[in-house]
Rosetta silent file (secondary structure, phi, psi, omega in degrees, C-alpha in Angstrom):
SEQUENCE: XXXXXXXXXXXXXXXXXXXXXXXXXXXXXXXXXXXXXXXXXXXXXXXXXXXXXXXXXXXXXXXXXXXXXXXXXXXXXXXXXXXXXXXXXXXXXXXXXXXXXXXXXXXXXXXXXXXXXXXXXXXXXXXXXXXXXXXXX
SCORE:     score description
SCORE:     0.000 S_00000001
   1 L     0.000  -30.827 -170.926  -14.578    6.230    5.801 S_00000001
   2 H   -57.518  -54.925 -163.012  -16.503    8.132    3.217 S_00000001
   3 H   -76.492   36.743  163.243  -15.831   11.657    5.253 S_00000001
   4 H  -113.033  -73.141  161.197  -12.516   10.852    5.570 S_00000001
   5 H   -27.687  -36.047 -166.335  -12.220   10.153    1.631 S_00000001
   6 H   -72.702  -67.907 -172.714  -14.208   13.991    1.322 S_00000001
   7 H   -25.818  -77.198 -166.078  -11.055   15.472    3.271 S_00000001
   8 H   -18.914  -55.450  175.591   -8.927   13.710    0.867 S_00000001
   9 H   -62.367  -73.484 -152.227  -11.083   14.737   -2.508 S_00000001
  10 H   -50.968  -65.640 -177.280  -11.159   18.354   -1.275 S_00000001
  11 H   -46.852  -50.692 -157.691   -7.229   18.291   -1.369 S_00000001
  12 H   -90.599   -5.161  169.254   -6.410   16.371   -4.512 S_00000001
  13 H   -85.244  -34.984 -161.095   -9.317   18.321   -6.255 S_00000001
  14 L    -6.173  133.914 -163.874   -7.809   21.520   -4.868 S_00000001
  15 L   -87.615  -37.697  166.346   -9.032   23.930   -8.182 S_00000001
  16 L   -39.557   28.293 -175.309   -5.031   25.535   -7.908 S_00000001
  17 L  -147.804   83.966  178.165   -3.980   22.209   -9.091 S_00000001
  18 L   -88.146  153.367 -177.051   -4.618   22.045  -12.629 S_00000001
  19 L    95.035    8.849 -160.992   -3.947   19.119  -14.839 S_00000001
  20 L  -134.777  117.466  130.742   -4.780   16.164  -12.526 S_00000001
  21 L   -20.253  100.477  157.263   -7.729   13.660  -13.133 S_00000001
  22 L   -86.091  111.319  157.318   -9.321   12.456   -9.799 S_00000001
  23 L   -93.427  143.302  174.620  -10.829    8.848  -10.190 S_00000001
  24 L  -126.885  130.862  165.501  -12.243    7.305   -6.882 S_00000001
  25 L  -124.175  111.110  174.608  -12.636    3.588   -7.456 S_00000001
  26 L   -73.346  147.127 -127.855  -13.810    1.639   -4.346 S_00000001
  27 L   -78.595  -42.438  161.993  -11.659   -1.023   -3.414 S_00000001
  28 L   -52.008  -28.843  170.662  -13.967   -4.089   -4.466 S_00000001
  29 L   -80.642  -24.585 -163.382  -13.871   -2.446   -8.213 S_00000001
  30 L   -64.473  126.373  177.210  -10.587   -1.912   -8.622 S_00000001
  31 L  -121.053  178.093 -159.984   -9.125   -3.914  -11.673 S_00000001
  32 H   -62.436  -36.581 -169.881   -5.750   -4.506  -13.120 S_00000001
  33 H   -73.233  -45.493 -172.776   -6.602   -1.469  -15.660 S_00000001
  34 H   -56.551  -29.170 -174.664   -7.380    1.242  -12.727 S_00000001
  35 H   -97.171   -5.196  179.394   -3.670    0.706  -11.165 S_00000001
  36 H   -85.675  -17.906 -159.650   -2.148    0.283  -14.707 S_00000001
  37 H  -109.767  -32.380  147.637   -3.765    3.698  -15.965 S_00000001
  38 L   -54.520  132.671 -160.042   -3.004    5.838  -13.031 S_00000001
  39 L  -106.696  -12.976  161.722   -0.267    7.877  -12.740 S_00000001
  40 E  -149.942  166.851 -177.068   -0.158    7.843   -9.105 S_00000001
  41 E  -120.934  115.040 -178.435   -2.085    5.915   -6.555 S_00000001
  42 E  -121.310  137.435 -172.589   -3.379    6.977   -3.041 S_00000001
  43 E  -112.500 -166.340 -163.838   -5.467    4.168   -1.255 S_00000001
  44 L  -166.719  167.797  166.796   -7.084    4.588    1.959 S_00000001
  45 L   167.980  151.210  146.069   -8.737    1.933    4.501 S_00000001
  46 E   -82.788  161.034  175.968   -9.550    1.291    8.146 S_00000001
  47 E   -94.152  119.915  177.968   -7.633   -0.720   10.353 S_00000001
  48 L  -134.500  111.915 -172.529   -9.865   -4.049   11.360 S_00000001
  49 L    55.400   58.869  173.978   -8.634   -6.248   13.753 S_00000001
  50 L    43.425   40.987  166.115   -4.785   -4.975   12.590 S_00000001
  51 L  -123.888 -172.802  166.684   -5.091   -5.453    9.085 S_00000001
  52 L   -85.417  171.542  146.153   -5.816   -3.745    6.130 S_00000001
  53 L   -17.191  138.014  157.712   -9.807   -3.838    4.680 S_00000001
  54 H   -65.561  -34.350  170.446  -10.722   -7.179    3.166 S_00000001
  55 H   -30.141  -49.225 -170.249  -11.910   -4.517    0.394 S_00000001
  56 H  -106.245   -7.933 -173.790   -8.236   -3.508   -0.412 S_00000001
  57 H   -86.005   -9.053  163.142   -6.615   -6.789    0.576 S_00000001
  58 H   -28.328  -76.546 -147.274   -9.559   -7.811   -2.092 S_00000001
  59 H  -104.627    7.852  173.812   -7.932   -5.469   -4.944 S_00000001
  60 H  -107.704 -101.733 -160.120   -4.383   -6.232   -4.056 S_00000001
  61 H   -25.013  -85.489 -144.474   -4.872  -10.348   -4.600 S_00000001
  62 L   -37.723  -64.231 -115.145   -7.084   -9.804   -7.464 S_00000001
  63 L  -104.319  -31.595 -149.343   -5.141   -7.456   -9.165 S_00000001
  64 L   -77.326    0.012  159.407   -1.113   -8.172   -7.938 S_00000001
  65 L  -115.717   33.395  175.558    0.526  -10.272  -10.194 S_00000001
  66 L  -110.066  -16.566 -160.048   -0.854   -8.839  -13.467 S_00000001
  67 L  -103.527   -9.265  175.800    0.106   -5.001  -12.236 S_00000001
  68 L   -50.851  118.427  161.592    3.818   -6.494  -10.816 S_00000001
  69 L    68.105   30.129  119.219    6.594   -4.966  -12.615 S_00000001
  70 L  -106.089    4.541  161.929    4.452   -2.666  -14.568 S_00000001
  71 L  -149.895   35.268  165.048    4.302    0.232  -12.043 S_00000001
  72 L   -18.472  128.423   87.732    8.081    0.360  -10.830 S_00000001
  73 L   120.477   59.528 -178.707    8.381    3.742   -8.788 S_00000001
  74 E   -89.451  158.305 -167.994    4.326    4.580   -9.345 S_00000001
  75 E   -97.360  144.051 -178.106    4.092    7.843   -6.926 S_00000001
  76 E  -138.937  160.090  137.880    2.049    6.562   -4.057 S_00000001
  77 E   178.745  179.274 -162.998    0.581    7.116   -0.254 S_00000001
  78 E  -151.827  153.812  146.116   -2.049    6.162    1.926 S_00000001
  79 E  -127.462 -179.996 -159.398   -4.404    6.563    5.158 S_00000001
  80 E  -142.454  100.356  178.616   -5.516    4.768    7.242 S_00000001
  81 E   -98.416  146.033  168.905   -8.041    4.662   10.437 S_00000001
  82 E  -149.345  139.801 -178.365   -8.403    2.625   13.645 S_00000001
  83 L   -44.512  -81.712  175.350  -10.045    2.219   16.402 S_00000001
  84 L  -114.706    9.188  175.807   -7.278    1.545   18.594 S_00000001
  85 L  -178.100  149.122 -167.519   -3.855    0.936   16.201 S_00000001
  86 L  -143.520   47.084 -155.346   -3.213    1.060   12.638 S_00000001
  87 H   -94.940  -55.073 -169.956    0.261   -0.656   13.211 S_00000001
  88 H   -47.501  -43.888 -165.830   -0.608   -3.942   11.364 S_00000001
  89 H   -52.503  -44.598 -153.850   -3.036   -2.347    8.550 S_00000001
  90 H   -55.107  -61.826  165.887    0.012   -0.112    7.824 S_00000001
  91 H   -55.364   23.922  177.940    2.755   -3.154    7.478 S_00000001
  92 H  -133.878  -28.505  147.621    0.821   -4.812    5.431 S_00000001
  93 H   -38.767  -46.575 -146.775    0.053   -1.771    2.763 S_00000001
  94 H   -83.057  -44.883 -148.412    3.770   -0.793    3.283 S_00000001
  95 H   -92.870  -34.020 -175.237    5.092   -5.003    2.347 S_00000001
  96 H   -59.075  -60.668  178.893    2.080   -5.185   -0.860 S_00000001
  97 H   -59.414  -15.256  163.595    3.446   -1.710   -2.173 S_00000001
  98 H  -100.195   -8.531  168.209    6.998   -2.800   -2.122 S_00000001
  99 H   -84.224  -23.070  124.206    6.609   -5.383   -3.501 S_00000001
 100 L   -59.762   28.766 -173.721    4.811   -3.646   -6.188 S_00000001
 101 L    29.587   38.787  177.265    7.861   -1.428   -6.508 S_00000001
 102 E   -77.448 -159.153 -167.575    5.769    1.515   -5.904 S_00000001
 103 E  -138.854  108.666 -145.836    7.529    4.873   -4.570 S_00000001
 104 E   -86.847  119.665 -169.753    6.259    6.015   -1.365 S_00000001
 105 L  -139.318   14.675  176.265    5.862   10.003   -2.326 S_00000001
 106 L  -156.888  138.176  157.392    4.011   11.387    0.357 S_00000001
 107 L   -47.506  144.697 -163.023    3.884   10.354    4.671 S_00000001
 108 L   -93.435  142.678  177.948    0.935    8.221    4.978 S_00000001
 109 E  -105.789  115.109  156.253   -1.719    9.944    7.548 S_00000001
 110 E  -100.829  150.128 -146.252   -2.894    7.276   10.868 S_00000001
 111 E  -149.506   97.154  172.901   -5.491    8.353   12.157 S_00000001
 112 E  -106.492  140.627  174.197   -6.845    6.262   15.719 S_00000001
 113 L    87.263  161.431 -174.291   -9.972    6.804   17.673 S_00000001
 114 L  -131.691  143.178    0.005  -13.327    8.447   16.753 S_00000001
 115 L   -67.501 -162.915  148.313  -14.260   11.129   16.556 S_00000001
 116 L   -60.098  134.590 -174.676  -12.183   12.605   13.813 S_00000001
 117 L   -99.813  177.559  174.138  -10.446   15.498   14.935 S_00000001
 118 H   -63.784  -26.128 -156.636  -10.746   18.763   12.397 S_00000001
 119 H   -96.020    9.827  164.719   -6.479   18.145   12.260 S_00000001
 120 H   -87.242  -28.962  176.168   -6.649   15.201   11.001 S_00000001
 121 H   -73.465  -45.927 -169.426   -9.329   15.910    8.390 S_00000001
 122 H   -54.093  -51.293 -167.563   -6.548   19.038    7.547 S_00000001
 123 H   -61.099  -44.610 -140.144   -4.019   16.199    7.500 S_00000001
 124 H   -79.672  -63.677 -174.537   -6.300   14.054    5.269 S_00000001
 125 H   -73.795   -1.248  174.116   -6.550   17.194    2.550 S_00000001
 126 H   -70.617  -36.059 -145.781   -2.772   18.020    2.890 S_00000001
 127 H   -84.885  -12.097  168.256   -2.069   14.303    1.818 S_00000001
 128 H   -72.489  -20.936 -163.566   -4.736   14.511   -1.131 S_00000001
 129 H   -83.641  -34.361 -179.830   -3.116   17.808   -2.048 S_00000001
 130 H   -67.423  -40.222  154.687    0.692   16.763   -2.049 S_00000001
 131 H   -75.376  -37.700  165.747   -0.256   13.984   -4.382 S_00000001
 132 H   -65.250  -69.625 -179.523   -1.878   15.478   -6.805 S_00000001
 133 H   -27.616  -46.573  175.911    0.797   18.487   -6.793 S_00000001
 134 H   -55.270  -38.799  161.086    3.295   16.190   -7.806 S_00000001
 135 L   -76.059   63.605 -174.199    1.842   15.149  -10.563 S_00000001
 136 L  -170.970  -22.592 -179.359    1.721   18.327  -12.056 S_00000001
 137 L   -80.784    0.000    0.000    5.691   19.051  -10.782 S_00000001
């Protein structure tokens, strides 16, 4: 996952994209202050055994009824890798995030099978890049 995160960073650092903070908090750290303090959120995980991470479903329980209905229409998006399907991980990001009333602001990148292709790491830094640009539009 980490070179899959590096794609990411290289978009959302992109140095044309001035004004935007990157924090990377791994998923086991994340507290009610990192999603309250953010102005947009993009999470990331593999798909294991057609779920999300126990990492992020970790930092959703911990964190989900203190950040509910304090980050209505937060700018959002996410990837995701799997071995062989990333149908479940996806529905289960997609039902946590609406139910945090976030705002879906970029397509989400799935990403199955190893290796990594190059267009998927391109895919990885468009979707770091599109979120950060927004916050800056």
């Amino acid at each position: 996952m980490d070179d899959l995160l590096q794609s990411v960073l290289i978009g959302a650092r992109d140095p044309d994209i001035e004004g935007v903070d990157v924090q990377v908090v791994p998923a086991l750290e994340a507290r009610v202050e990192h999603f309250l303090d953010a102005d947009a959120t993009l999470l990331g995980t593999p798909a294991n055994f057609g779920y999300m991470s126990g990492a992020l479903k970790h930092a959703f329980d911990s964190t989900y009824d203190d950040v509910r209905g304090r980050v209505d229409g937060r700018p959002f998006s996410f990837w995701i890798h799997g071995r062989t399907d990333t149908t479940g991980a996806r529905r289960a990001v997609e039902s946590i995030t609406t139910g945090l009333s976030w705002r879906l602001a970029a397509e989400p990148v799935e990403i199955v099978g190893k290796p990594v292709a190059d267009a998927d790491r391109d895919r990885l830094t468009e979707l770091g890049g599109t979120l950060a640009a927004l916050l800056t539009a």
